[in-house]
Amino acid sequence: MDTAYKLIGPFTQLITLAGLPLKGAIADEQISPLAQAGILLKGNKIFKTGNYESLEKEAALLGAITVTLEGEYVCIPAFTDAHTHICFAGSRAQDYAMRNSGKTYLEISEAGGGIWDTVQHTRKASLEELTTSTIHRANRHLSEGVTTIEVKSGYGLSVKDELKMLRAIKAANQETPAELISTCLAAHTLPRDFEGSHSEYLEKISQELFPILLEENLCSRMDAFVEKGAFSPENILPYFKKAIEKGFQITVHADQFSTGGSTVAVQLNALSADHLEASTDKEVQLLAQSDTIAMALPGATIGLGCAFTPARKLLNAGACLAIASDWNPGSAPMGDLLTQASILGTFEKLSNAEILAGITYRAARALNLTDRGRIEQDMLADFLLFQTNDYREILYQQGKLKPAQVWKNGECVFTSNFD
Ligand code: NIG
Ligand code: FE
C-alpha cells in the first residue's frame, strides 16, 4: 500500500464541503473557502488540509513529495455521477429529431425507436465492444471531473445480455481511472420478445440472474423503472423484496411521468429515488421525511424537454438532493453533469452549495459511499483543480469551465491541455 505523503498547493481557494449537512437547504455562506490553502495526502487519502505555508513545514518534516502549483487554482471535491446508462450500443439521434419535430412516443416507437432500439443494438454488440465504448465514455466523464460513476445495465433484458452488460462494466472498471459502480436494471422494461407477463419476466430474472450476479460479484445494486408502460408498483414490490433478501441495495427510476415509484422507494428504504419530475407535494414530503435520497436528473429534462425535478421544494422540505446525469442514448444523450447541474440550479434556484453538494458527497451517499465527496481527513483524495480564483465561477460558467486537473485516489489522472 502506498503511504507516501504528498503536498499539493497552494490553492487560491480550497472548498472542502466539510461540515455541510446531508439533508436540506444549504446557503453559500456555509461554504467558507480556505484561502492560500494546501492538501497533504497520505497515499490515496486526505491527511490534512490547511494553510499552505504551515503544511509546507509539516510536509518537509514528513519527507513529502510536493506538487507546487503556479497560478490561480480553486480546488473542490471530485464529482460522483450516481445515475448513468453509459454501457450501450447504437445511437438514438433519430428519436431525438422525431421528438423535436413533434412526433409522439408511439410514433417514435413504431418507427423502431425507444429503449427497444438500444436493446437490439446492445444485444448485437460484443462484450469487447461494450467494454471499449464504456471505457471511452467513462474517460470523457473523468476529464469533466467525474471520478465515481454509477453504470446501469438494462439494455440487455435477457439473462444472457444483462450478464454481458454487467461483465462489460466490470471489465471497463479495470481499464479506467474512474471508479465504476454497477447496477442491475434488468427491470427496465418488458422485452418485446419475452413470451409472458411482467411478473413472469421478473420471476425469471430473480430466479436465474440474481444468483449469477452474486456468484460473479457483478453488482450489489438493483434498479427498476416504475412507470406506466414499464413496471407497476404491484409488479415490482415482490421483485425488490427478493432482491433485498439476497442482499442487494435498491434504487428506483421513480415518478418520471407519473407518481408511484417514489412511494415504493420510501417503503423499501431504497438508497435513492431518481427522476421525480412528476412528483407532487405529497411525494416531496414523503421523500423529505425518509432516508431515501431524491435524485434529480436534469439531463433527462433537457433531453426530453419536460419539467425539472422540484429540487427547490425537496430541499426546502428537508430532503437530501443529489444530481446525476442519467447519461443514456435516449432521454439524456448529453452526459455533461456539471453543465446539467448548473442549469438545474438556474431553473430551480439552487445555491452553489446545494449544487456542489448534490454532485459530491450527497451523490456519493446515494451509492452508499461515505468515503468521498468532501476534502477532509481520511476521505479518498479525489479532487479537482479549476483555473480560477473564485469557486463561484465554476457554476457561473455553466459547465464551460472544465477542470484543469482531476485527482483520483491521490494521483493526478487527467490534466487539461487547454489554458
Ligand atoms: O432514465 N426512464 C427510463 N430509463 C432511462 C431512459 C432510457 C432510454 O430511453 O434509453 C432514463 O431516462
Ligand atoms: Fe435512468
Short mmCIF file of N, CA and C in Angstrom, two decimals, residues 57-182:
data_model
loop_
_atom_site.label_atom_id
_atom_site.label_comp_id
_atom_site.label_asym_id
_atom_site.label_seq_id
_atom_site.Cartn_x
_atom_site.Cartn_y
_atom_site.Cartn_z
N LYS A 57 5.78 23.26 6.00
CA LYS A 57 6.72 22.92 7.08
C LYS A 57 6.51 21.47 7.52
N GLU A 58 5.25 21.12 7.71
CA GLU A 58 4.92 19.75 8.13
C GLU A 58 5.36 18.74 7.06
N ALA A 59 5.12 19.10 5.81
CA ALA A 59 5.46 18.22 4.69
C ALA A 59 6.97 17.95 4.66
N ALA A 60 7.76 19.00 4.94
CA ALA A 60 9.22 18.85 4.93
C ALA A 60 9.65 17.84 6.00
N LEU A 61 9.03 17.95 7.18
CA LEU A 61 9.37 17.01 8.27
C LEU A 61 9.00 15.58 7.91
N LEU A 62 7.92 15.43 7.16
CA LEU A 62 7.44 14.09 6.79
C LEU A 62 8.13 13.54 5.53
N GLY A 63 8.95 14.37 4.91
CA GLY A 63 9.62 13.96 3.68
C GLY A 63 8.65 13.81 2.52
N ALA A 64 7.62 14.67 2.50
CA ALA A 64 6.57 14.56 1.47
C ALA A 64 7.06 15.01 0.10
N ILE A 65 6.49 14.41 -0.91
CA ILE A 65 6.68 14.88 -2.29
C ILE A 65 5.84 16.16 -2.39
N THR A 66 6.34 17.17 -3.08
CA THR A 66 5.49 18.36 -3.21
C THR A 66 5.12 18.63 -4.66
N VAL A 67 3.87 18.96 -4.87
CA VAL A 67 3.38 19.33 -6.20
C VAL A 67 3.02 20.81 -6.09
N THR A 68 3.93 21.66 -6.58
CA THR A 68 3.72 23.10 -6.41
C THR A 68 3.02 23.69 -7.62
N LEU A 69 1.93 24.39 -7.37
CA LEU A 69 1.15 24.96 -8.47
C LEU A 69 1.56 26.40 -8.73
N GLU A 70 1.60 26.74 -10.01
CA GLU A 70 1.88 28.13 -10.39
C GLU A 70 0.57 28.69 -10.92
N GLY A 71 0.17 29.85 -10.44
CA GLY A 71 -1.06 30.47 -10.95
C GLY A 71 -2.21 30.27 -9.97
N GLU A 72 -3.41 30.65 -10.44
CA GLU A 72 -4.55 30.63 -9.53
C GLU A 72 -5.41 29.38 -9.76
N TYR A 73 -5.66 28.68 -8.69
CA TYR A 73 -6.47 27.46 -8.78
C TYR A 73 -7.47 27.40 -7.63
N VAL A 74 -8.66 26.89 -7.97
CA VAL A 74 -9.64 26.56 -6.94
C VAL A 74 -9.73 25.04 -6.89
N CYS A 75 -9.69 24.50 -5.68
CA CYS A 75 -9.76 23.04 -5.52
C CYS A 75 -11.09 22.67 -4.86
N ILE A 76 -11.81 21.73 -5.44
CA ILE A 76 -13.08 21.27 -4.86
C ILE A 76 -13.12 19.72 -4.91
N PRO A 77 -14.00 19.09 -4.15
CA PRO A 77 -14.09 17.63 -4.22
C PRO A 77 -14.48 17.18 -5.64
N ALA A 78 -14.01 16.01 -6.05
CA ALA A 78 -14.37 15.46 -7.36
C ALA A 78 -15.84 15.06 -7.35
N PHE A 79 -16.41 14.93 -8.54
CA PHE A 79 -17.84 14.65 -8.67
C PHE A 79 -18.14 13.14 -8.69
N THR A 80 -19.34 12.83 -8.20
CA THR A 80 -19.89 11.48 -8.33
C THR A 80 -21.13 11.60 -9.19
N ASP A 81 -21.23 10.78 -10.23
CA ASP A 81 -22.45 10.71 -11.03
C ASP A 81 -23.14 9.41 -10.65
N ALA A 82 -24.21 9.52 -9.87
CA ALA A 82 -24.82 8.32 -9.26
C ALA A 82 -25.94 7.71 -10.10
N HIS A 83 -26.06 8.11 -11.36
CA HIS A 83 -27.10 7.50 -12.22
C HIS A 83 -26.71 7.70 -13.69
N THR A 84 -26.19 6.63 -14.29
CA THR A 84 -25.91 6.69 -15.73
C THR A 84 -26.27 5.35 -16.39
N HIS A 85 -26.39 5.43 -17.71
CA HIS A 85 -26.58 4.22 -18.54
C HIS A 85 -25.52 4.29 -19.64
N ILE A 86 -24.24 4.42 -19.26
CA ILE A 86 -23.22 4.64 -20.31
C ILE A 86 -22.73 3.36 -20.98
N CYS A 87 -23.28 2.22 -20.60
CA CYS A 87 -22.95 0.98 -21.31
C CYS A 87 -24.07 0.72 -22.31
N PHE A 88 -23.84 1.03 -23.56
CA PHE A 88 -24.88 0.81 -24.59
C PHE A 88 -24.23 0.82 -25.96
N ALA A 89 -24.98 0.36 -26.94
CA ALA A 89 -24.53 0.46 -28.33
C ALA A 89 -25.61 1.16 -29.14
N GLY A 90 -25.20 1.77 -30.22
CA GLY A 90 -26.14 2.45 -31.11
C GLY A 90 -26.36 3.90 -30.72
N SER A 91 -27.19 4.56 -31.53
CA SER A 91 -27.49 5.97 -31.29
C SER A 91 -29.00 6.15 -31.44
N ARG A 92 -29.55 7.13 -30.73
CA ARG A 92 -30.98 7.40 -30.90
C ARG A 92 -31.19 8.83 -31.42
N ALA A 93 -30.26 9.26 -32.30
CA ALA A 93 -30.36 10.60 -32.88
C ALA A 93 -31.67 10.75 -33.64
N GLN A 94 -32.11 9.64 -34.22
CA GLN A 94 -33.38 9.73 -34.97
C GLN A 94 -34.57 9.99 -34.03
N ASP A 95 -34.58 9.31 -32.87
CA ASP A 95 -35.64 9.56 -31.87
C ASP A 95 -35.67 11.03 -31.50
N TYR A 96 -34.48 11.56 -31.27
CA TYR A 96 -34.35 12.94 -30.79
C TYR A 96 -34.94 13.90 -31.82
N ALA A 97 -34.54 13.66 -33.09
CA ALA A 97 -35.04 14.52 -34.17
C ALA A 97 -36.55 14.38 -34.31
N MET A 98 -37.05 13.15 -34.25
CA MET A 98 -38.50 12.93 -34.39
C MET A 98 -39.26 13.60 -33.24
N ARG A 99 -38.73 13.45 -32.03
CA ARG A 99 -39.39 14.05 -30.85
C ARG A 99 -39.47 15.56 -31.01
N ASN A 100 -38.35 16.14 -31.47
CA ASN A 100 -38.31 17.59 -31.60
C ASN A 100 -39.13 18.09 -32.77
N SER A 101 -39.48 17.19 -33.71
CA SER A 101 -40.39 17.65 -34.77
C SER A 101 -41.82 17.25 -34.45
N GLY A 102 -42.08 16.95 -33.20
CA GLY A 102 -43.45 16.81 -32.73
C GLY A 102 -44.03 15.41 -32.79
N LYS A 103 -43.22 14.42 -33.10
CA LYS A 103 -43.75 13.05 -33.16
C LYS A 103 -44.01 12.54 -31.74
N THR A 104 -45.03 11.69 -31.62
CA THR A 104 -45.39 11.18 -30.30
C THR A 104 -44.50 9.97 -29.95
N TYR A 105 -44.57 9.59 -28.67
CA TYR A 105 -43.83 8.44 -28.19
C TYR A 105 -44.18 7.20 -29.01
N LEU A 106 -45.49 7.07 -29.31
CA LEU A 106 -45.97 5.91 -30.06
C LEU A 106 -45.40 5.90 -31.49
N GLU A 107 -45.41 7.07 -32.11
CA GLU A 107 -44.88 7.16 -33.48
C GLU A 107 -43.39 6.82 -33.51
N ILE A 108 -42.68 7.30 -32.52
CA ILE A 108 -41.23 7.02 -32.45
C ILE A 108 -41.00 5.52 -32.25
N SER A 109 -41.80 4.96 -31.37
CA SER A 109 -41.67 3.53 -31.08
C SER A 109 -42.03 2.70 -32.32
N GLU A 110 -43.08 3.11 -33.04
CA GLU A 110 -43.47 2.38 -34.26
C GLU A 110 -42.42 2.50 -35.35
N ALA A 111 -41.66 3.62 -35.34
CA ALA A 111 -40.58 3.79 -36.33
C ALA A 111 -39.31 3.04 -35.89
N GLY A 112 -39.43 2.25 -34.83
CA GLY A 112 -38.28 1.43 -34.40
C GLY A 112 -37.41 2.10 -33.35
N GLY A 113 -37.90 3.18 -32.75
CA GLY A 113 -37.09 3.90 -31.74
C GLY A 113 -37.39 3.43 -30.32
N GLY A 114 -36.95 4.23 -29.36
CA GLY A 114 -37.19 3.91 -27.95
C GLY A 114 -36.16 2.95 -27.38
N ILE A 115 -36.42 2.54 -26.14
CA ILE A 115 -35.46 1.68 -25.42
C ILE A 115 -35.18 0.39 -26.21
N TRP A 116 -36.22 -0.13 -26.87
CA TRP A 116 -36.07 -1.41 -27.60
C TRP A 116 -35.01 -1.32 -28.69
N ASP A 117 -34.89 -0.15 -29.31
CA ASP A 117 -33.88 0.05 -30.35
C ASP A 117 -32.47 -0.12 -29.74
N THR A 118 -32.26 0.50 -28.58
CA THR A 118 -30.95 0.37 -27.92
C THR A 118 -30.72 -1.07 -27.47
N VAL A 119 -31.79 -1.73 -27.05
CA VAL A 119 -31.65 -3.14 -26.63
C VAL A 119 -31.14 -3.97 -27.82
N GLN A 120 -31.72 -3.74 -28.97
CA GLN A 120 -31.29 -4.56 -30.13
C GLN A 120 -29.82 -4.31 -30.48
N HIS A 121 -29.41 -3.04 -30.47
CA HIS A 121 -28.00 -2.73 -30.77
C HIS A 121 -27.07 -3.30 -29.69
N THR A 122 -27.51 -3.20 -28.45
CA THR A 122 -26.66 -3.67 -27.34
C THR A 122 -26.55 -5.19 -27.36
N ARG A 123 -27.64 -5.85 -27.71
CA ARG A 123 -27.58 -7.32 -27.81
C ARG A 123 -26.61 -7.75 -28.91
N LYS A 124 -26.58 -6.99 -30.00
CA LYS A 124 -25.71 -7.36 -31.13
C LYS A 124 -24.23 -7.09 -30.81
N ALA A 125 -23.96 -6.13 -29.96
CA ALA A 125 -22.56 -5.75 -29.67
C ALA A 125 -21.87 -6.86 -28.88
N SER A 126 -20.56 -6.98 -29.12
CA SER A 126 -19.79 -7.98 -28.36
C SER A 126 -19.43 -7.42 -26.98
N LEU A 127 -19.02 -8.30 -26.11
CA LEU A 127 -18.56 -7.88 -24.77
C LEU A 127 -17.43 -6.86 -24.90
N GLU A 128 -16.53 -7.11 -25.85
CA GLU A 128 -15.37 -6.23 -26.04
C GLU A 128 -15.84 -4.85 -26.53
N GLU A 129 -16.78 -4.85 -27.47
CA GLU A 129 -17.26 -3.55 -27.99
C GLU A 129 -17.92 -2.74 -26.88
N LEU A 130 -18.73 -3.42 -26.07
CA LEU A 130 -19.40 -2.70 -24.98
C LEU A 130 -18.39 -2.20 -23.96
N THR A 131 -17.38 -3.03 -23.70
CA THR A 131 -16.34 -2.62 -22.73
C THR A 131 -15.63 -1.37 -23.25
N THR A 132 -15.24 -1.39 -24.52
CA THR A 132 -14.48 -0.28 -25.09
C THR A 132 -15.30 1.01 -25.07
N SER A 133 -16.57 0.94 -25.46
CA SER A 133 -17.35 2.18 -25.50
C SER A 133 -17.65 2.69 -24.09
N THR A 134 -17.77 1.78 -23.14
CA THR A 134 -18.00 2.21 -21.76
C THR A 134 -16.75 2.90 -21.21
N ILE A 135 -15.57 2.36 -21.52
CA ILE A 135 -14.31 2.99 -21.08
C ILE A 135 -14.21 4.40 -21.68
N HIS A 136 -14.54 4.49 -22.96
CA HIS A 136 -14.44 5.77 -23.65
C HIS A 136 -15.33 6.83 -22.98
N ARG A 137 -16.57 6.45 -22.67
CA ARG A 137 -17.49 7.42 -22.04
C ARG A 137 -17.05 7.71 -20.60
N ALA A 138 -16.57 6.69 -19.91
CA ALA A 138 -16.11 6.91 -18.53
C ALA A 138 -14.92 7.88 -18.53
N ASN A 139 -14.03 7.74 -19.49
CA ASN A 139 -12.87 8.63 -19.55
C ASN A 139 -13.26 10.06 -19.92
N ARG A 140 -14.28 10.19 -20.75
CA ARG A 140 -14.76 11.55 -21.03
C ARG A 140 -15.33 12.18 -19.75
N HIS A 141 -16.10 11.39 -19.04
CA HIS A 141 -16.67 11.86 -17.77
C HIS A 141 -15.55 12.24 -16.79
N LEU A 142 -14.54 11.39 -16.73
CA LEU A 142 -13.40 11.64 -15.83
C LEU A 142 -12.75 12.99 -16.16
N SER A 143 -12.58 13.27 -17.44
CA SER A 143 -11.94 14.53 -17.84
C SER A 143 -12.82 15.72 -17.47
N GLU A 144 -14.11 15.48 -17.23
CA GLU A 144 -15.01 16.56 -16.83
C GLU A 144 -15.22 16.56 -15.31
N GLY A 145 -14.39 15.79 -14.61
CA GLY A 145 -14.38 15.87 -13.15
C GLY A 145 -15.14 14.78 -12.42
N VAL A 146 -15.67 13.80 -13.15
CA VAL A 146 -16.47 12.76 -12.50
C VAL A 146 -15.57 11.55 -12.25
N THR A 147 -15.23 11.31 -11.00
CA THR A 147 -14.30 10.21 -10.69
C THR A 147 -15.01 8.95 -10.21
N THR A 148 -16.28 9.07 -9.83
CA THR A 148 -17.06 7.90 -9.43
C THR A 148 -18.33 7.90 -10.29
N ILE A 149 -18.56 6.78 -11.00
CA ILE A 149 -19.66 6.74 -11.97
C ILE A 149 -20.49 5.48 -11.77
N GLU A 150 -21.74 5.66 -11.45
CA GLU A 150 -22.64 4.51 -11.41
C GLU A 150 -23.01 4.17 -12.85
N VAL A 151 -23.05 2.87 -13.18
CA VAL A 151 -23.41 2.46 -14.54
C VAL A 151 -24.44 1.34 -14.46
N LYS A 152 -25.54 1.51 -15.17
CA LYS A 152 -26.61 0.52 -15.12
C LYS A 152 -26.58 -0.41 -16.32
N SER A 153 -27.07 -1.62 -16.10
CA SER A 153 -27.37 -2.49 -17.24
C SER A 153 -28.78 -2.07 -17.70
N GLY A 154 -29.53 -2.93 -18.31
CA GLY A 154 -30.91 -2.56 -18.65
C GLY A 154 -31.18 -2.44 -20.14
N TYR A 155 -30.13 -2.67 -20.96
CA TYR A 155 -30.35 -2.70 -22.41
C TYR A 155 -30.07 -4.12 -22.95
N GLY A 156 -30.04 -5.08 -22.02
CA GLY A 156 -29.87 -6.48 -22.42
C GLY A 156 -31.23 -7.16 -22.37
N LEU A 157 -31.85 -7.04 -21.19
CA LEU A 157 -33.22 -7.55 -20.97
C LEU A 157 -33.41 -9.04 -21.27
N SER A 158 -32.33 -9.79 -21.11
CA SER A 158 -32.42 -11.25 -21.05
C SER A 158 -31.29 -11.63 -20.10
N VAL A 159 -31.36 -12.81 -19.55
CA VAL A 159 -30.32 -13.20 -18.58
C VAL A 159 -28.94 -13.07 -19.24
N LYS A 160 -28.84 -13.61 -20.45
CA LYS A 160 -27.55 -13.62 -21.16
C LYS A 160 -27.04 -12.19 -21.44
N ASP A 161 -27.91 -11.34 -21.92
CA ASP A 161 -27.47 -10.00 -22.33
C ASP A 161 -27.28 -9.04 -21.16
N GLU A 162 -28.06 -9.23 -20.10
CA GLU A 162 -27.80 -8.42 -18.90
C GLU A 162 -26.44 -8.80 -18.32
N LEU A 163 -26.14 -10.10 -18.36
CA LEU A 163 -24.82 -10.55 -17.87
C LEU A 163 -23.71 -9.95 -18.71
N LYS A 164 -23.92 -9.92 -20.02
CA LYS A 164 -22.89 -9.35 -20.90
C LYS A 164 -22.64 -7.89 -20.53
N MET A 165 -23.71 -7.14 -20.30
CA MET A 165 -23.54 -5.72 -19.95
C MET A 165 -22.78 -5.58 -18.63
N LEU A 166 -23.20 -6.35 -17.63
CA LEU A 166 -22.57 -6.19 -16.30
C LEU A 166 -21.11 -6.67 -16.31
N ARG A 167 -20.84 -7.67 -17.15
CA ARG A 167 -19.44 -8.11 -17.28
C ARG A 167 -18.62 -7.03 -18.01
N ALA A 168 -19.25 -6.37 -18.97
CA ALA A 168 -18.54 -5.29 -19.69
C ALA A 168 -18.25 -4.13 -18.73
N ILE A 169 -19.20 -3.81 -17.87
CA ILE A 169 -18.99 -2.71 -16.91
C ILE A 169 -17.85 -3.08 -15.95
N LYS A 170 -17.84 -4.34 -15.52
CA LYS A 170 -16.78 -4.80 -14.61
C LYS A 170 -15.41 -4.73 -15.30
N ALA A 171 -15.39 -5.15 -16.57
CA ALA A 171 -14.12 -5.11 -17.32
C ALA A 171 -13.69 -3.66 -17.54
N ALA A 172 -14.64 -2.79 -17.86
CA ALA A 172 -14.31 -1.38 -18.09
C ALA A 172 -13.73 -0.75 -16.83
N ASN A 173 -14.25 -1.16 -15.69
CA ASN A 173 -13.77 -0.61 -14.41
C ASN A 173 -12.27 -0.84 -14.21
N GLN A 174 -11.77 -1.93 -14.78
CA GLN A 174 -10.34 -2.24 -14.66
C GLN A 174 -9.49 -1.34 -15.55
N GLU A 175 -10.11 -0.71 -16.52
CA GLU A 175 -9.34 0.00 -17.56
C GLU A 175 -9.51 1.50 -17.53
N THR A 176 -10.16 2.04 -16.54
CA THR A 176 -10.30 3.50 -16.44
C THR A 176 -9.92 3.93 -15.03
N PRO A 177 -9.31 5.11 -14.90
CA PRO A 177 -9.01 5.60 -13.55
C PRO A 177 -10.27 5.93 -12.76
N ALA A 178 -11.40 6.13 -13.46
CA ALA A 178 -12.65 6.40 -12.76
C ALA A 178 -13.11 5.11 -12.08
N GLU A 179 -13.91 5.25 -11.02
CA GLU A 179 -14.42 4.05 -10.35
C GLU A 179 -15.87 3.85 -10.81
N LEU A 180 -16.13 2.68 -11.38
CA LEU A 180 -17.48 2.39 -11.88
C LEU A 180 -18.21 1.53 -10.87
N ILE A 181 -19.42 1.92 -10.55
CA ILE A 181 -20.26 1.16 -9.62
C ILE A 181 -21.45 0.64 -10.42
N SER A 182 -21.57 -0.68 -10.54
CA SER A 182 -22.60 -1.19 -11.44
C SER A 182 -23.92 -1.46 -10.73
#
